[in-house]
PDB file of N, CA and C in Angstrom:
ATOM      1  N   TYR A   1     -10.292  72.063   5.576  1.00  0.00           N
ATOM      2  CA  TYR A   1     -10.082  71.216   4.428  1.00  0.00           C
ATOM      3  C   TYR A   1     -10.425  69.723   4.701  1.00  0.00           C
ATOM      4  N   ASN A   2     -11.151  69.277   3.849  1.00  0.00           N
ATOM      5  CA  ASN A   2     -11.553  67.799   4.003  1.00  0.00           C
ATOM      6  C   ASN A   2     -10.606  66.904   3.104  1.00  0.00           C
ATOM      7  N   TYR A   3     -10.981  65.620   3.075  1.00  0.00           N
ATOM      8  CA  TYR A   3     -10.084  64.723   2.351  1.00  0.00           C
ATOM      9  C   TYR A   3      -9.907  65.019   0.914  1.00  0.00           C
ATOM     10  N   ARG A   4     -10.936  65.413   0.233  1.00  0.00           N
ATOM     11  CA  ARG A   4     -10.886  65.840  -1.205  1.00  0.00           C
ATOM     12  C   ARG A   4      -9.883  66.983  -1.444  1.00  0.00           C
ATOM     13  N   ALA A   5     -10.062  67.965  -0.568  1.00  0.00           N
ATOM     14  CA  ALA A   5      -9.210  69.110  -0.640  1.00  0.00           C
ATOM     15  C   ALA A   5      -7.698  68.759  -0.482  1.00  0.00           C
ATOM     16  N   LEU A   6      -7.461  67.952   0.632  1.00  0.00           N
ATOM     17  CA  LEU A   6      -6.082  67.556   0.829  1.00  0.00           C
ATOM     18  C   LEU A   6      -5.610  66.711  -0.355  1.00  0.00           C
ATOM     19  N   LYS A   7      -6.421  65.923  -0.888  1.00  0.00           N
ATOM     20  CA  LYS A   7      -6.000  64.904  -2.073  1.00  0.00           C
ATOM     21  C   LYS A   7      -5.710  65.919  -3.223  1.00  0.00           C
ATOM     22  N   ARG A   8      -6.535  66.930  -3.531  1.00  0.00           N
ATOM     23  CA  ARG A   8      -6.300  67.821  -4.580  1.00  0.00           C
ATOM     24  C   ARG A   8      -4.845  68.541  -4.420  1.00  0.00           C
ATOM     25  N   LEU A   9      -4.688  69.005  -3.218  1.00  0.00           N
ATOM     26  CA  LEU A   9      -3.369  69.652  -2.865  1.00  0.00           C
ATOM     27  C   LEU A   9      -2.185  68.644  -3.097  1.00  0.00           C
ATOM     28  N   SER A  10      -2.324  67.445  -2.696  1.00  0.00           N
ATOM     29  CA  SER A  10      -1.326  66.419  -2.830  1.00  0.00           C
ATOM     30  C   SER A  10      -1.151  66.279  -4.399  1.00  0.00           C
ATOM     31  N   ASP A  11      -2.180  66.282  -5.204  1.00  0.00           N
ATOM     32  CA  ASP A  11      -2.042  66.233  -6.592  1.00  0.00           C
ATOM     33  C   ASP A  11      -1.254  67.216  -7.242  1.00  0.00           C
ATOM     34  N   ILE A  12      -1.458  68.562  -6.731  1.00  0.00           N
ATOM     35  CA  ILE A  12      -0.869  69.729  -7.238  1.00  0.00           C
ATOM     36  C   ILE A  12       0.608  69.805  -6.728  1.00  0.00           C
ATOM     37  N   TYR A  13       0.941  69.622  -5.618  1.00  0.00           N
ATOM     38  CA  TYR A  13       2.198  69.782  -4.991  1.00  0.00           C
ATOM     39  C   TYR A  13       3.083  68.524  -4.875  1.00  0.00           C
ATOM     40  N   GLY A  14       2.499  67.390  -4.918  1.00  0.00           N
ATOM     41  CA  GLY A  14       3.239  66.129  -4.831  1.00  0.00           C
ATOM     42  C   GLY A  14       2.911  65.405  -3.588  1.00  0.00           C
ATOM     43  N   SER A  15       2.612  66.224  -2.562  1.00  0.00           N
ATOM     44  CA  SER A  15       2.161  65.722  -1.155  1.00  0.00           C
ATOM     45  C   SER A  15       1.611  66.850  -0.304  1.00  0.00           C
ATOM     46  N   VAL A  16       0.729  66.395   0.577  1.00  0.00           N
ATOM     47  CA  VAL A  16       0.251  67.501   1.610  1.00  0.00           C
ATOM     48  C   VAL A  16       1.406  68.226   2.217  1.00  0.00           C
ATOM     49  N   GLU A  17       2.461  67.526   2.651  1.00  0.00           N
ATOM     50  CA  GLU A  17       3.477  68.263   3.262  1.00  0.00           C
ATOM     51  C   GLU A  17       4.116  69.310   2.532  1.00  0.00           C
ATOM     52  N   LYS A  18       4.280  68.878   1.187  1.00  0.00           N
ATOM     53  CA  LYS A  18       4.831  69.977   0.234  1.00  0.00           C
ATOM     54  C   LYS A  18       4.011  71.165   0.002  1.00  0.00           C
ATOM     55  N   ALA A  19       2.652  70.808   0.116  1.00  0.00           N
ATOM     56  CA  ALA A  19       1.636  71.849  -0.004  1.00  0.00           C
ATOM     57  C   ALA A  19       1.780  72.859   1.173  1.00  0.00           C
ATOM     58  N   ILE A  20       1.903  72.306   2.348  1.00  0.00           N
ATOM     59  CA  ILE A  20       1.937  73.081   3.512  1.00  0.00           C
ATOM     60  C   ILE A  20       3.324  73.911   3.566  1.00  0.00           C
ATOM     61  N   ASP A  21       4.251  73.290   3.104  1.00  0.00           N
ATOM     62  CA  ASP A  21       5.527  73.978   2.949  1.00  0.00           C
ATOM     63  C   ASP A  21       5.549  75.144   1.936  1.00  0.00           C
ATOM     64  N   ALA A  22       4.685  74.930   0.926  1.00  0.00           N
ATOM     65  CA  ALA A  22       4.505  75.973  -0.102  1.00  0.00           C
ATOM     66  C   ALA A  22       3.894  77.075   0.502  1.00  0.00           C
ATOM     67  N   LEU A  23       3.064  77.121   1.472  1.00  0.00           N
ATOM     68  CA  LEU A  23       2.434  78.335   2.149  1.00  0.00           C
ATOM     69  C   LEU A  23       3.464  79.198   2.691  1.00  0.00           C
ATOM     70  N   GLN A  24       4.686  78.610   3.004  1.00  0.00           N
ATOM     71  CA  GLN A  24       5.739  79.494   3.758  1.00  0.00           C
ATOM     72  C   GLN A  24       6.933  79.845   2.814  1.00  0.00           C
ATOM     73  N   THR A  25       6.993  79.124   1.518  1.00  0.00           N
ATOM     74  CA  THR A  25       8.132  79.280   0.723  1.00  0.00           C
ATOM     75  C   THR A  25       7.792  79.785  -0.677  1.00  0.00           C
ATOM     76  N   GLU A  26       6.749  79.517  -1.247  1.00  0.00           N
ATOM     77  CA  GLU A  26       6.438  79.811  -2.673  1.00  0.00           C
ATOM     78  C   GLU A  26       5.731  81.057  -2.914  1.00  0.00           C
ATOM     79  N   ASN A  27       5.374  81.301  -4.070  1.00  0.00           N
ATOM     80  CA  ASN A  27       4.703  82.376  -4.636  1.00  0.00           C
ATOM     81  C   ASN A  27       3.297  82.596  -3.861  1.00  0.00           C
ATOM     82  N   LYS A  28       3.167  83.537  -3.237  1.00  0.00           N
ATOM     83  CA  LYS A  28       1.871  83.809  -2.274  1.00  0.00           C
ATOM     84  C   LYS A  28       0.557  83.821  -3.241  1.00  0.00           C
ATOM     85  N   TYR A  29       0.666  84.297  -4.270  1.00  0.00           N
ATOM     86  CA  TYR A  29      -0.576  84.402  -5.104  1.00  0.00           C
ATOM     87  C   TYR A  29      -0.974  83.057  -5.573  1.00  0.00           C
ATOM     88  N   ASP A  30       0.034  82.261  -6.193  1.00  0.00           N
ATOM     89  CA  ASP A  30      -0.289  80.937  -6.791  1.00  0.00           C
ATOM     90  C   ASP A  30      -0.650  80.029  -5.669  1.00  0.00           C
ATOM     91  N   THR A  31       0.025  80.102  -4.474  1.00  0.00           N
ATOM     92  CA  THR A  31      -0.356  79.155  -3.344  1.00  0.00           C
ATOM     93  C   THR A  31      -1.719  79.386  -2.824  1.00  0.00           C
ATOM     94  N   VAL A  32      -1.994  80.650  -2.682  1.00  0.00           N
ATOM     95  CA  VAL A  32      -3.359  80.999  -2.235  1.00  0.00           C
ATOM     96  C   VAL A  32      -4.406  80.484  -3.150  1.00  0.00           C
ATOM     97  N   LEU A  33      -4.200  80.756  -4.484  1.00  0.00           N
ATOM     98  CA  LEU A  33      -5.062  80.314  -5.521  1.00  0.00           C
ATOM     99  C   LEU A  33      -5.199  78.801  -5.356  1.00  0.00           C
ATOM    100  N   ASN A  34      -4.163  78.060  -5.282  1.00  0.00           N
ATOM    101  CA  ASN A  34      -4.339  76.512  -5.210  1.00  0.00           C
ATOM    102  C   ASN A  34      -5.105  76.025  -4.061  1.00  0.00           C
ATOM    103  N   PHE A  35      -4.729  76.668  -2.816  1.00  0.00           N
ATOM    104  CA  PHE A  35      -5.385  76.291  -1.571  1.00  0.00           C
ATOM    105  C   PHE A  35      -6.949  76.597  -1.685  1.00  0.00           C
ATOM    106  N   LEU A  36      -7.271  77.764  -2.195  1.00  0.00           N
ATOM    107  CA  LEU A  36      -8.660  78.144  -2.273  1.00  0.00           C
ATOM    108  C   LEU A  36      -9.417  77.325  -3.296  1.00  0.00           C
ATOM    109  N   TYR A  37      -8.750  77.145  -4.470  1.00  0.00           N
ATOM    110  CA  TYR A  37      -9.335  76.059  -5.434  1.00  0.00           C
ATOM    111  C   TYR A  37      -9.572  74.769  -4.762  1.00  0.00           C
ATOM    112  N   ALA A  38      -8.546  74.197  -4.106  1.00  0.00           N
ATOM    113  CA  ALA A  38      -8.717  72.824  -3.678  1.00  0.00           C
ATOM    114  C   ALA A  38      -9.883  72.751  -2.590  1.00  0.00           C
ATOM    115  N   GLY A  39      -9.880  73.782  -1.792  1.00  0.00           N
ATOM    116  CA  GLY A  39     -10.875  73.840  -0.751  1.00  0.00           C
ATOM    117  C   GLY A  39     -12.410  74.124  -1.131  1.00  0.00           C
ATOM    118  N   LEU A  40     -12.528  74.866  -2.345  1.00  0.00           N
ATOM    119  CA  LEU A  40     -13.870  75.353  -2.683  1.00  0.00           C
ATOM    120  C   LEU A  40     -14.365  74.674  -4.028  1.00  0.00           C
ATOM    121  N   CYS A  41     -13.539  74.229  -4.837  1.00  0.00           N
ATOM    122  CA  CYS A  41     -13.992  73.834  -6.191  1.00  0.00           C
ATOM    123  C   CYS A  41     -15.154  72.695  -6.306  1.00  0.00           C
ATOM    124  N   ASP A  42     -14.937  71.739  -5.414  1.00  0.00           N
ATOM    125  CA  ASP A  42     -16.028  70.592  -5.371  1.00  0.00           C
ATOM    126  C   ASP A  42     -17.287  71.161  -4.827  1.00  0.00           C
ATOM    127  N   LYS A  43     -17.265  71.797  -3.751  1.00  0.00           N
ATOM    128  CA  LYS A  43     -18.469  72.182  -3.071  1.00  0.00           C
ATOM    129  C   LYS A  43     -19.260  73.182  -3.872  1.00  0.00           C
ATOM    130  N   TYR A  44     -18.566  74.123  -4.483  1.00  0.00           N
ATOM    131  CA  TYR A  44     -19.207  75.333  -5.043  1.00  0.00           C
ATOM    132  C   TYR A  44     -19.108  75.241  -6.620  1.00  0.00           C
ATOM    133  N   GLY A  45     -18.371  74.290  -7.213  1.00  0.00           N
ATOM    134  CA  GLY A  45     -18.277  74.172  -8.653  1.00  0.00           C
ATOM    135  C   GLY A  45     -17.323  75.283  -9.156  1.00  0.00           C
ATOM    136  N   LEU A  46     -16.408  75.776  -8.492  1.00  0.00           N
ATOM    137  CA  LEU A  46     -15.636  77.021  -8.981  1.00  0.00           C
ATOM    138  C   LEU A  46     -14.471  76.434  -9.747  1.00  0.00           C
ATOM    139  N   LYS A  47     -14.062  77.285 -10.723  1.00  0.00           N
ATOM    140  CA  LYS A  47     -12.780  77.017 -11.516  1.00  0.00           C
ATOM    141  C   LYS A  47     -11.718  77.973 -10.987  1.00  0.00           C
ATOM    142  N   LYS A  48     -10.572  77.659 -11.336  1.00  0.00           N
ATOM    143  CA  LYS A  48      -9.331  78.619 -10.865  1.00  0.00           C
ATOM    144  C   LYS A  48      -9.715  80.016 -11.337  1.00  0.00           C
ATOM    145  N   THR A  49     -10.209  80.143 -12.590  1.00  0.00           N
ATOM    146  CA  THR A  49     -10.367  81.444 -13.092  1.00  0.00           C
ATOM    147  C   THR A  49     -11.414  82.260 -12.375  1.00  0.00           C
ATOM    148  N   ASP A  50     -12.389  81.524 -11.641  1.00  0.00           N
ATOM    149  CA  ASP A  50     -13.339  82.099 -10.813  1.00  0.00           C
ATOM    150  C   ASP A  50     -12.570  82.819  -9.520  1.00  0.00           C
ATOM    151  N   ILE A  51     -11.752  81.958  -9.095  1.00  0.00           N
ATOM    152  CA  ILE A  51     -11.037  82.395  -7.761  1.00  0.00           C
ATOM    153  C   ILE A  51     -10.007  83.368  -8.168  1.00  0.00           C
ATOM    154  N   GLU A  52      -9.280  83.332  -9.228  1.00  0.00           N
ATOM    155  CA  GLU A  52      -8.381  84.420  -9.659  1.00  0.00           C
ATOM    156  C   GLU A  52      -8.938  85.814  -9.479  1.00  0.00           C
ATOM    157  N   ALA A  53     -10.228  86.083 -10.025  1.00  0.00           N
ATOM    158  CA  ALA A  53     -10.833  87.184  -9.912  1.00  0.00           C
ATOM    159  C   ALA A  53     -10.993  87.881  -8.480  1.00  0.00           C
ATOM    160  N   TRP A  54     -10.936  86.962  -7.540  1.00  0.00           N
ATOM    161  CA  TRP A  54     -11.095  87.499  -6.174  1.00  0.00           C
ATOM    162  C   TRP A  54      -9.711  87.967  -5.478  1.00  0.00           C
ATOM    163  N   ILE A  55      -8.527  87.496  -6.212  1.00  0.00           N
ATOM    164  CA  ILE A  55      -7.222  87.731  -5.549  1.00  0.00           C
ATOM    165  C   ILE A  55      -6.637  88.948  -6.250  1.00  0.00           C
ATOM    166  N   GLY A  56      -6.269  89.922  -5.389  1.00  0.00           N
ATOM    167  CA  GLY A  56      -5.641  91.145  -5.894  1.00  0.00           C
ATOM    168  C   GLY A  56      -4.772  91.748  -4.778  1.00  0.00           C
ATOM    169  N   PRO A  57      -3.942  92.738  -5.139  1.00  0.00           N
ATOM    170  CA  PRO A  57      -3.108  93.350  -4.126  1.00  0.00           C
ATOM    171  C   PRO A  57      -3.798  93.728  -2.776  1.00  0.00           C
ATOM    172  N   GLY A  58      -4.976  94.041  -2.867  1.00  0.00           N
ATOM    173  CA  GLY A  58      -5.615  94.426  -1.590  1.00  0.00           C
ATOM    174  C   GLY A  58      -6.279  93.410  -0.861  1.00  0.00           C
ATOM    175  N   SER A  59      -6.370  92.180  -1.464  1.00  0.00           N
ATOM    176  CA  SER A  59      -6.964  91.079  -0.733  1.00  0.00           C
ATOM    177  C   SER A  59      -6.054  89.839  -0.378  1.00  0.00           C
ATOM    178  N   ILE A  60      -4.868  89.788  -1.150  1.00  0.00           N
ATOM    179  CA  ILE A  60      -4.026  88.730  -0.951  1.00  0.00           C
ATOM    180  C   ILE A  60      -3.604  88.320   0.469  1.00  0.00           C
ATOM    181  N   ASN A  61      -3.327  89.404   1.140  1.00  0.00           N
ATOM    182  CA  ASN A  61      -2.874  89.069   2.664  1.00  0.00           C
ATOM    183  C   ASN A  61      -4.058  88.560   3.470  1.00  0.00           C
ATOM    184  N   ALA A  62      -5.206  88.948   3.154  1.00  0.00           N
ATOM    185  CA  ALA A  62      -6.387  88.498   4.042  1.00  0.00           C
ATOM    186  C   ALA A  62      -6.729  87.051   3.598  1.00  0.00           C
ATOM    187  N   PHE A  63      -6.624  86.830   2.237  1.00  0.00           N
ATOM    188  CA  PHE A  63      -6.885  85.358   1.824  1.00  0.00           C
ATOM    189  C   PHE A  63      -5.617  84.419   2.301  1.00  0.00           C
ATOM    190  N   TYR A  64      -4.479  84.950   2.372  1.00  0.00           N
ATOM    191  CA  TYR A  64      -3.399  84.125   2.774  1.00  0.00           C
ATOM    192  C   TYR A  64      -3.634  83.791   4.231  1.00  0.00           C
ATOM    193  N   ASP A  65      -3.924  84.842   5.071  1.00  0.00           N
ATOM    194  CA  ASP A  65      -4.181  84.507   6.515  1.00  0.00           C
ATOM    195  C   ASP A  65      -5.199  83.412   6.759  1.00  0.00           C
ATOM    196  N   VAL A  66      -6.374  83.535   5.952  1.00  0.00           N
ATOM    197  CA  VAL A  66      -7.452  82.523   6.054  1.00  0.00           C
ATOM    198  C   VAL A  66      -7.055  81.163   5.661  1.00  0.00           C
ATOM    199  N   VAL A  67      -6.327  81.120   4.451  1.00  0.00           N
ATOM    200  CA  VAL A  67      -5.898  79.865   3.829  1.00  0.00           C
ATOM    201  C   VAL A  67      -4.863  79.224   4.820  1.00  0.00           C
ATOM    202  N   PHE A  68      -3.912  79.891   5.397  1.00  0.00           N
ATOM    203  CA  PHE A  68      -3.003  79.412   6.270  1.00  0.00           C
ATOM    204  C   PHE A  68      -3.660  78.886   7.604  1.00  0.00           C
ATOM    205  N   SER A  69      -4.489  79.664   8.140  1.00  0.00           N
ATOM    206  CA  SER A  69      -5.103  79.235   9.342  1.00  0.00           C
ATOM    207  C   SER A  69      -6.041  77.960   9.076  1.00  0.00           C
ATOM    208  N   ALA A  70      -6.690  77.850   8.029  1.00  0.00           N
ATOM    209  CA  ALA A  70      -7.444  76.774   7.764  1.00  0.00           C
ATOM    210  C   ALA A  70      -6.685  75.495   7.319  1.00  0.00           C
ATOM    211  N   ALA A  71      -5.520  75.672   6.748  1.00  0.00           N
ATOM    212  CA  ALA A  71      -4.801  74.440   6.536  1.00  0.00           C
ATOM    213  C   ALA A  71      -3.970  74.035   7.773  1.00  0.00           C
ATOM    214  N   ILE A  72      -3.605  74.812   8.570  1.00  0.00           N
ATOM    215  CA  ILE A  72      -2.979  74.317   9.820  1.00  0.00           C
ATOM    216  C   ILE A  72      -3.957  73.722  10.692  1.00  0.00           C
ATOM    217  N   LEU A  73      -5.226  74.222  10.831  1.00  0.00           N
ATOM    218  CA  LEU A  73      -6.327  73.592  11.573  1.00  0.00           C
ATOM    219  C   LEU A  73      -6.754  72.299  11.045  1.00  0.00           C
ATOM    220  N   ALA A  74      -6.584  72.012   9.654  1.00  0.00           N
ATOM    221  CA  ALA A  74      -6.984  70.882   9.156  1.00  0.00           C
ATOM    222  C   ALA A  74      -5.917  69.753   9.148  1.00  0.00           C
ATOM    223  N   TYR A  75      -4.634  70.234   9.010  1.00  0.00           N
ATOM    224  CA  TYR A  75      -3.600  69.342   8.899  1.00  0.00           C
ATOM    225  C   TYR A  75      -2.521  69.324  10.221  1.00  0.00           C
ATOM    226  N   GLY A  76      -2.533  70.379  10.651  1.00  0.00           N
ATOM    227  CA  GLY A  76      -1.505  70.536  11.813  1.00  0.00           C
ATOM    228  C   GLY A  76      -0.176  71.340  11.317  1.00  0.00           C
ATOM    229  N   LYS A  77       0.401  71.861  12.326  1.00  0.00           N
ATOM    230  CA  LYS A  77       1.553  72.731  12.012  1.00  0.00           C
ATOM    231  C   LYS A  77       2.757  71.902  11.618  1.00  0.00           C
ATOM    232  N   PRO A  78       3.337  71.966  10.351  1.00  0.00           N
ATOM    233  CA  PRO A  78       4.564  71.149  10.070  1.00  0.00           C
ATOM    234  C   PRO A  78       5.641  71.327  10.908  1.00  0.00           C
ATOM    235  N   LYS A  79       6.447  70.247  11.387  1.00  0.00           N
ATOM    236  CA  LYS A  79       7.652  70.533  12.298  1.00  0.00           C
ATOM    237  C   LYS A  79       8.846  70.438  11.181  1.00  0.00           C
ATOM    238  N   LYS A  80       9.681  71.408  11.453  1.00  0.00           N
ATOM    239  CA  LYS A  80      10.940  71.289  10.844  1.00  0.00           C
ATOM    240  C   LYS A  80      11.770  70.356  11.576  1.00  0.00           C
ATOM    241  N   GLU A  81      12.697  69.725  10.694  1.00  0.00           N
ATOM    242  CA  GLU A  81      13.610  68.711  11.121  1.00  0.00           C
ATOM    243  C   GLU A  81      14.405  69.156  12.478  1.00  0.00           C
ATOM    244  N   ASP A  82      14.844  70.397  12.443  1.00  0.00           N
ATOM    245  CA  ASP A  82      15.636  70.947  13.556  1.00  0.00           C
ATOM    246  C   ASP A  82      14.812  71.041  14.829  1.00  0.00           C
ATOM    247  N   ASP A  83      13.417  71.187  14.732  1.00  0.00           N
ATOM    248  CA  ASP A  83      12.612  71.362  15.830  1.00  0.00           C
ATOM    249  C   ASP A  83      12.097  70.098  16.407  1.00  0.00           C
ATOM    250  N   GLN A  84      12.377  68.958  15.776  1.00  0.00           N
ATOM    251  CA  GLN A  84      11.810  67.653  16.187  1.00  0.00           C
ATOM    252  C   GLN A  84      12.840  67.175  17.357  1.00  0.00           C
ATOM    253  N   GLU A  85      12.219  66.689  18.412  1.00  0.00           N
ATOM    254  CA  GLU A  85      13.088  66.162  19.338  1.00  0.00           C
ATOM    255  C   GLU A  85      12.918  64.725  19.292  1.00  0.00           C
ATOM    256  N   GLU A  86      13.953  63.933  19.658  1.00  0.00           N
ATOM    257  CA  GLU A  86      13.928  62.474  19.657  1.00  0.00           C
ATOM    258  C   GLU A  86      13.180  62.092  20.933  1.00  0.00           C
ATOM    259  N   THR A  87      12.081  61.210  20.786  1.00  0.00           N
ATOM    260  CA  THR A  87      11.508  60.656  21.921  1.00  0.00           C
ATOM    261  C   THR A  87      11.240  59.207  21.645  1.00  0.00           C
ATOM    262  N   GLU A  88      11.107  58.618  22.730  1.00  0.00           N
ATOM    263  CA  GLU A  88      10.688  57.171  22.547  1.00  0.00           C
ATOM    264  C   GLU A  88       9.250  56.871  22.223  1.00  0.00           C
ATOM    265  N   PRO A  89       8.820  55.947  21.585  1.00  0.00           N
ATOM    266  CA  PRO A  89       7.426  55.699  21.104  1.00  0.00           C
ATOM    267  C   PRO A  89       6.596  55.713  22.478  1.00  0.00           C
ATOM    268  N   GLY A  90       5.508  56.461  22.338  1.00  0.00           N
ATOM    269  CA  GLY A  90       4.622  56.605  23.409  1.00  0.00           C
ATOM    270  C   GLY A  90       4.828  57.836  24.162  1.00  0.00           C
ATOM    271  N   GLU A  91       6.064  58.505  24.048  1.00  0.00           N
ATOM    272  CA  GLU A  91       6.275  59.789  24.722  1.00  0.00           C
ATOM    273  C   GLU A  91       5.719  60.963  23.946  1.00  0.00           C
ATOM    274  N   ALA A  92       5.325  62.016  24.766  1.00  0.00           N
ATOM    275  CA  ALA A  92       4.868  63.130  24.134  1.00  0.00           C
ATOM    276  C   ALA A  92       5.752  64.320  24.355  1.00  0.00           C
TER     277      ALA A  92
END
């Protein structure tokens, strides 16, 4: 996912963080559609209706796995507030 794709996801969900959260909490079909659209529409001139034709009961899990992996590689794994440890600046 490049800047344009992340910007489009931010426009759809309100922020990139909310988009990443949607991968884990919202309707899988809609989320996969939005992520595929954001990543492919500019480069290939696709519309959401083009991408909807690809998604079905037999393909949704494969598309979800690809979208989730690509989003995590592009943006990083979101941290839950409970998982965050307090550290001093400069500490890893």
